[in-house]
PDB file of C-alpha atoms in Angstrom:
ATOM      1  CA  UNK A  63      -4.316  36.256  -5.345  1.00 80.00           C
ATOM      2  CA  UNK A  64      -4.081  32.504  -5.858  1.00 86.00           C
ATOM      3  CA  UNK A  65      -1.438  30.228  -5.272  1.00 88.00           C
ATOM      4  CA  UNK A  66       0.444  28.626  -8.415  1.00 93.00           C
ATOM      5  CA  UNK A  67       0.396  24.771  -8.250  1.00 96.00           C
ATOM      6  CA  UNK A  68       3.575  23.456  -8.192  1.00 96.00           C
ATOM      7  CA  UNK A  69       4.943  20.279 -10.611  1.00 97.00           C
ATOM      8  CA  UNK A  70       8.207  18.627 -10.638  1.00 97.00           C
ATOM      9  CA  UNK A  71       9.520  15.914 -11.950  1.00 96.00           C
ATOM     10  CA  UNK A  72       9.435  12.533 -10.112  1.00 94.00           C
ATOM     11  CA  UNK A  73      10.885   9.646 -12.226  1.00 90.00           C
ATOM     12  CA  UNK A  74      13.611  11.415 -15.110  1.00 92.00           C
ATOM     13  CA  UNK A  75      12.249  10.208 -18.710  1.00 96.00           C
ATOM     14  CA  UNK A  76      13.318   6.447 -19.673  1.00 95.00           C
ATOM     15  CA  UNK A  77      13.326   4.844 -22.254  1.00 94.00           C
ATOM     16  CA  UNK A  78      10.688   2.064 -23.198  1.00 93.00           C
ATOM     17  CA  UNK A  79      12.926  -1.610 -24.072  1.00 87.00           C
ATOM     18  CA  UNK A  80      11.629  -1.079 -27.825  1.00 88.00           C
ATOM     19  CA  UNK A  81      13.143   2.564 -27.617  1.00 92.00           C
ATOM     20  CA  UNK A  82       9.987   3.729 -30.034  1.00 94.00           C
ATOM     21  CA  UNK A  83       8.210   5.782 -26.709  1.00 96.00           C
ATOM     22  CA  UNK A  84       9.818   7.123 -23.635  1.00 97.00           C
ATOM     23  CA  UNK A  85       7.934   7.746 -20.273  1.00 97.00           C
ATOM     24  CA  UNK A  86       8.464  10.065 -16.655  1.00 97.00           C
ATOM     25  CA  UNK A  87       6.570  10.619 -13.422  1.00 97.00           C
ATOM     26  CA  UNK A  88       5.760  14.019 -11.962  1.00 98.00           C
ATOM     27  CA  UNK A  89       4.762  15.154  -8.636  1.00 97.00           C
ATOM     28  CA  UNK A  90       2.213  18.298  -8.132  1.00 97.00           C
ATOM     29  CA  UNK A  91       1.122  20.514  -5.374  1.00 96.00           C
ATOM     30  CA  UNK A  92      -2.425  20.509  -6.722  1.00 95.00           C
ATOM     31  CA  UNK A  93      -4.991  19.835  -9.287  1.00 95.00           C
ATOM     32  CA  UNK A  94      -4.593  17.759 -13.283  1.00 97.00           C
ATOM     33  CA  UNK A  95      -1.976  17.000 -15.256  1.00 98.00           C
ATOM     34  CA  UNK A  96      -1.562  17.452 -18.690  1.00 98.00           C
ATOM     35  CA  UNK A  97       0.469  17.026 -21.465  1.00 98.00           C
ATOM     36  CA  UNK A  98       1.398  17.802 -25.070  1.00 98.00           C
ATOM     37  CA  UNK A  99       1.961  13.984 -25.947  1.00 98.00           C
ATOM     38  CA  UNK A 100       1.862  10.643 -24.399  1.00 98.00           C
ATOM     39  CA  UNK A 101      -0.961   9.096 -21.985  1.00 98.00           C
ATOM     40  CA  UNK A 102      -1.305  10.787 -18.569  1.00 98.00           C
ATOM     41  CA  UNK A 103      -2.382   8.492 -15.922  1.00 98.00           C
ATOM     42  CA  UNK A 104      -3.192   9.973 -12.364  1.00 98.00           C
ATOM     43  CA  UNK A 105      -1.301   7.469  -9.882  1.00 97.00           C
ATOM     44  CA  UNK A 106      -3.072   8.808  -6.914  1.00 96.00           C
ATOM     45  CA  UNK A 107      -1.159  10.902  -4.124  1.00 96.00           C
ATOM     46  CA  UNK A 108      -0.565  13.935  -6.384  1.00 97.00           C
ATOM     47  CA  UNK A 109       1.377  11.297  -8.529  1.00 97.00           C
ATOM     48  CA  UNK A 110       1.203  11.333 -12.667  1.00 98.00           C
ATOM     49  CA  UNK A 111       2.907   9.455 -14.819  1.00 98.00           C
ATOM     50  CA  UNK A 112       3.382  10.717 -18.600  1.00 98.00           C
ATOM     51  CA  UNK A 113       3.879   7.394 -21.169  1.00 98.00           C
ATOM     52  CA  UNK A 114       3.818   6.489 -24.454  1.00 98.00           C
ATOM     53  CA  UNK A 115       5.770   9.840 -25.416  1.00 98.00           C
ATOM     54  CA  UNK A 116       7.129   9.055 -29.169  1.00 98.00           C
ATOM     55  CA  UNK A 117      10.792   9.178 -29.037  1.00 96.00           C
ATOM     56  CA  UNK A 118      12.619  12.406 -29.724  1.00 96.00           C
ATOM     57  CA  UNK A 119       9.524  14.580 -28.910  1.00 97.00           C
ATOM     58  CA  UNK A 120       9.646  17.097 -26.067  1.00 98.00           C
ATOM     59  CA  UNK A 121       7.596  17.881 -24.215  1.00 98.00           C
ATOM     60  CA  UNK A 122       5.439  20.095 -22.025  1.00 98.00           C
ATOM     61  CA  UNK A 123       3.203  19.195 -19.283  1.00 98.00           C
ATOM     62  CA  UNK A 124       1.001  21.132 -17.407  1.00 98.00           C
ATOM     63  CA  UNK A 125      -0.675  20.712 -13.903  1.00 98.00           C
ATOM     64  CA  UNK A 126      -4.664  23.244 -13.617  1.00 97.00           C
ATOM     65  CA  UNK A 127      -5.478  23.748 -10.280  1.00 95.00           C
ATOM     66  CA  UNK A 128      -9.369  23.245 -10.936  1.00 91.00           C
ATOM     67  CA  UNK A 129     -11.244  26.228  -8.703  1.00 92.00           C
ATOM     68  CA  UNK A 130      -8.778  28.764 -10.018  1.00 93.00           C
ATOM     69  CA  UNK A 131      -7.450  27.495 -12.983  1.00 92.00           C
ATOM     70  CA  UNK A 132      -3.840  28.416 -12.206  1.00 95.00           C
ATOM     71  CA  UNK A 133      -1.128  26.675 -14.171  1.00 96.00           C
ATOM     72  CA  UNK A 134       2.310  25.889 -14.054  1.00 97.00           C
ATOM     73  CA  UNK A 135       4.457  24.399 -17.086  1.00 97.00           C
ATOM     74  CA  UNK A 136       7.299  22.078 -17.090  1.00 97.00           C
ATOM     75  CA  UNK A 137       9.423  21.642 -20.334  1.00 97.00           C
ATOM     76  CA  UNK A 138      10.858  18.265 -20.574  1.00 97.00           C
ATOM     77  CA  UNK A 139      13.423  17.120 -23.067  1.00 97.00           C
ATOM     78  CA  UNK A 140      13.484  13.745 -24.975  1.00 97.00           C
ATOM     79  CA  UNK A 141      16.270  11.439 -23.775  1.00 96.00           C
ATOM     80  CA  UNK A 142      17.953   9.857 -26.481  1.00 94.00           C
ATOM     81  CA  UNK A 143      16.819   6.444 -27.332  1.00 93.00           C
ATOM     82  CA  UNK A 144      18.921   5.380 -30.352  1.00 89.00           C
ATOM     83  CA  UNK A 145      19.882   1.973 -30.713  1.00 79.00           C
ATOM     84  CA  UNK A 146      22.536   1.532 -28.278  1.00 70.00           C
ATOM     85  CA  UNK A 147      25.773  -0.029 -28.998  1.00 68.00           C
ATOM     86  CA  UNK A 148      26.110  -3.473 -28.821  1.00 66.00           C
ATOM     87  CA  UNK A 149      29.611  -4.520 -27.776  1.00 66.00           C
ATOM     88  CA  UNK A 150      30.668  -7.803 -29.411  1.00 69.00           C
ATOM     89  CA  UNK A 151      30.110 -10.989 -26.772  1.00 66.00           C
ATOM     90  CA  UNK A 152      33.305 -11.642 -24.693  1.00 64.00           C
ATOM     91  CA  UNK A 153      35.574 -14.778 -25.718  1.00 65.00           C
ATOM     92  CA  UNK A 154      35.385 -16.403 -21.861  1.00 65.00           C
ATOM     93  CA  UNK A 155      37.095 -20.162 -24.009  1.00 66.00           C
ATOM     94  CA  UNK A 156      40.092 -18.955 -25.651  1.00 70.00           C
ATOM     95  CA  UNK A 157      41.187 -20.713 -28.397  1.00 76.00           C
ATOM     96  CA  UNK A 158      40.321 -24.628 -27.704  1.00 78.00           C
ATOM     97  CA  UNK A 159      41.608 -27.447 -29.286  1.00 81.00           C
ATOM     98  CA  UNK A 160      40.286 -31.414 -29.775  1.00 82.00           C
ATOM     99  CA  UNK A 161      41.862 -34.729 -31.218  1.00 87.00           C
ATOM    100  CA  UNK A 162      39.931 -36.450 -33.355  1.00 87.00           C
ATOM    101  CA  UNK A 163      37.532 -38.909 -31.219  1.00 86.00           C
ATOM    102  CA  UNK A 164      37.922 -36.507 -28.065  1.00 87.00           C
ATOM    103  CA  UNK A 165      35.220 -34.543 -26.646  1.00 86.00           C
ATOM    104  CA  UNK A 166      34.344 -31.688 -28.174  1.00 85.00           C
ATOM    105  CA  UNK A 167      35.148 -28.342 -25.577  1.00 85.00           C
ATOM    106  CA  UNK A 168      32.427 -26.281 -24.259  1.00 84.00           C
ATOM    107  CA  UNK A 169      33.130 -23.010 -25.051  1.00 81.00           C
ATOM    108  CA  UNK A 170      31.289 -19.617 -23.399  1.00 82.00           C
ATOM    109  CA  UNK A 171      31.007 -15.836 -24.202  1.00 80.00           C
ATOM    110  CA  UNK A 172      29.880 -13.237 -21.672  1.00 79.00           C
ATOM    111  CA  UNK A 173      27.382 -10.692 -22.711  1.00 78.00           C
ATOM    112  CA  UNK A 174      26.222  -7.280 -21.235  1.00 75.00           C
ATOM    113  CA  UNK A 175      22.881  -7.057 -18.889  1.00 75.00           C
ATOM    114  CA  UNK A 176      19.623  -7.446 -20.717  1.00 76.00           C
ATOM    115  CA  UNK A 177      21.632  -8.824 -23.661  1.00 78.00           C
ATOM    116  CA  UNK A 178      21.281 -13.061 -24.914  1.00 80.00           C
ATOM    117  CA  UNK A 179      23.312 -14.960 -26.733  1.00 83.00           C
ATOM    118  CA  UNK A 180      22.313 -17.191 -29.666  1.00 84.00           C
ATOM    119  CA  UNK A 181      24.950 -20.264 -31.292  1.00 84.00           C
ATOM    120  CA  UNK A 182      24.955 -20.669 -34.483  1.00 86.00           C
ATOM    121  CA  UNK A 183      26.776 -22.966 -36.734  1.00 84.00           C
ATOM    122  CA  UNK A 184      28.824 -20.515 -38.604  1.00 84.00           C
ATOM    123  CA  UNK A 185      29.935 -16.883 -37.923  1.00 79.00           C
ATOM    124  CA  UNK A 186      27.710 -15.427 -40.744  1.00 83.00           C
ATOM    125  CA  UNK A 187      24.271 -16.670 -41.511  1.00 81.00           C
ATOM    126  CA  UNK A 188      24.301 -20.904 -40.610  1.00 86.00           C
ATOM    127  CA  UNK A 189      21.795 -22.295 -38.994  1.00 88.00           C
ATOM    128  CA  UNK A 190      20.029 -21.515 -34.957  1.00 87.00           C
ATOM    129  CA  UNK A 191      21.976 -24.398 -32.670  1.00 87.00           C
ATOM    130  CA  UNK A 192      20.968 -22.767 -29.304  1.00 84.00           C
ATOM    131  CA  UNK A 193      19.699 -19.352 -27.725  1.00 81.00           C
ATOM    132  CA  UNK A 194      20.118 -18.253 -24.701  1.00 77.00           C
ATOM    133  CA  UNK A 195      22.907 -20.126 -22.908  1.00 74.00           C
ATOM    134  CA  UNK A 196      26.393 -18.568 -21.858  1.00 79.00           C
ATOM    135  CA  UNK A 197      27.307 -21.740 -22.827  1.00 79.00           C
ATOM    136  CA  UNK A 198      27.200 -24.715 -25.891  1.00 78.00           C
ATOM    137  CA  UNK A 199      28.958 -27.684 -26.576  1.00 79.00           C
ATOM    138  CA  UNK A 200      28.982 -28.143 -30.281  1.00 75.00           C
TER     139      UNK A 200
END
C-alpha cells in the first residue's frame, strides 16, 4: 500500500491586472504537478505555481508521485475577473470660482488604488491636458 501525495492550495487564484488569465500556488507532499490549463512552473520546495489559466476556466490539477504513480486531484474554481466597477473620481475642489484676471484654482479628484486620473479639456471627448496628477491647474 502506497501513500497518496497530498496537494493543497497555497496562494487562492488571482486575477492577472489585464483580467484575460488568472493564476494560484499549490503546495504538495510529493512528486509533479499538473494541470488541465495554464503553465505549471515547479518553484522548488514542493512549491508550484499554476499561471496563465484563461479566465472563467476551472480547473483541475494533479500532483504523480513518480515511483508509484499515486495521484491526488484538486478542483479549483475560476474567480471572477470581470471588469470591475469603476467608481466615478471624487470631487476633493468643490465648486470654485475666479474673477476675470485672477488665478485660475487648482482643483483635485481622488481616485481608488491602482486607478489614474487623466484632465481633459471637456467632460466628453476634448483634448489630453494632463495624466496622472491628483491635481491640474487649468
Amino acid at each position: 500500500v502506497n501513500a497518496q501525495p497530498t496537494i493543497s492550495v497555497d496562494a487562492a487564484p488571482s486575477c492577472a491586472v489585464d483580467l484575460l488569465t488568472y493564476s494560484l500556488s499549490v503546495n504538495v507532499s510529493t512528486g509533479n504537478v499538473t494541470s488541465t490549463a495554464g503553465t505549471v512552473t515547479d518553484n522548488g520546495g514542493n512549491n508550484w505555481t499554476i499561471s496563465a489559466i484563461p479566465a472563467g476556466t476551472d480547473i483541475t490539477v494533479t500532483v504523480t508521485e513518480p515511483t508509484t504513480s499515486c495521484t491526488n486531484d484538486i478542483s479549483i474554481t475560476a474567480p471572477n475577473c470581470s471588469c470591475p466597477t469603476v467608481n466615478e473620481p471624487g470631487d476633493d475642489s468643490g465648486d470654485l470660482a475666479y474673477c476675470i484676471g485672477g488665478t485660475v484654482p487648482t482643483i483635485s479628484a481622488t481616485v481608488n488604488a491602482g486607478e489614474t486620473i487623466d484632465w481633459y479639456t471637456s467632460a466628453t471627448g476634448g483634448t489630453a491636458v494632463s495624466t496622472g496628477s491628483l491635481t491640474f491647474q487649468p
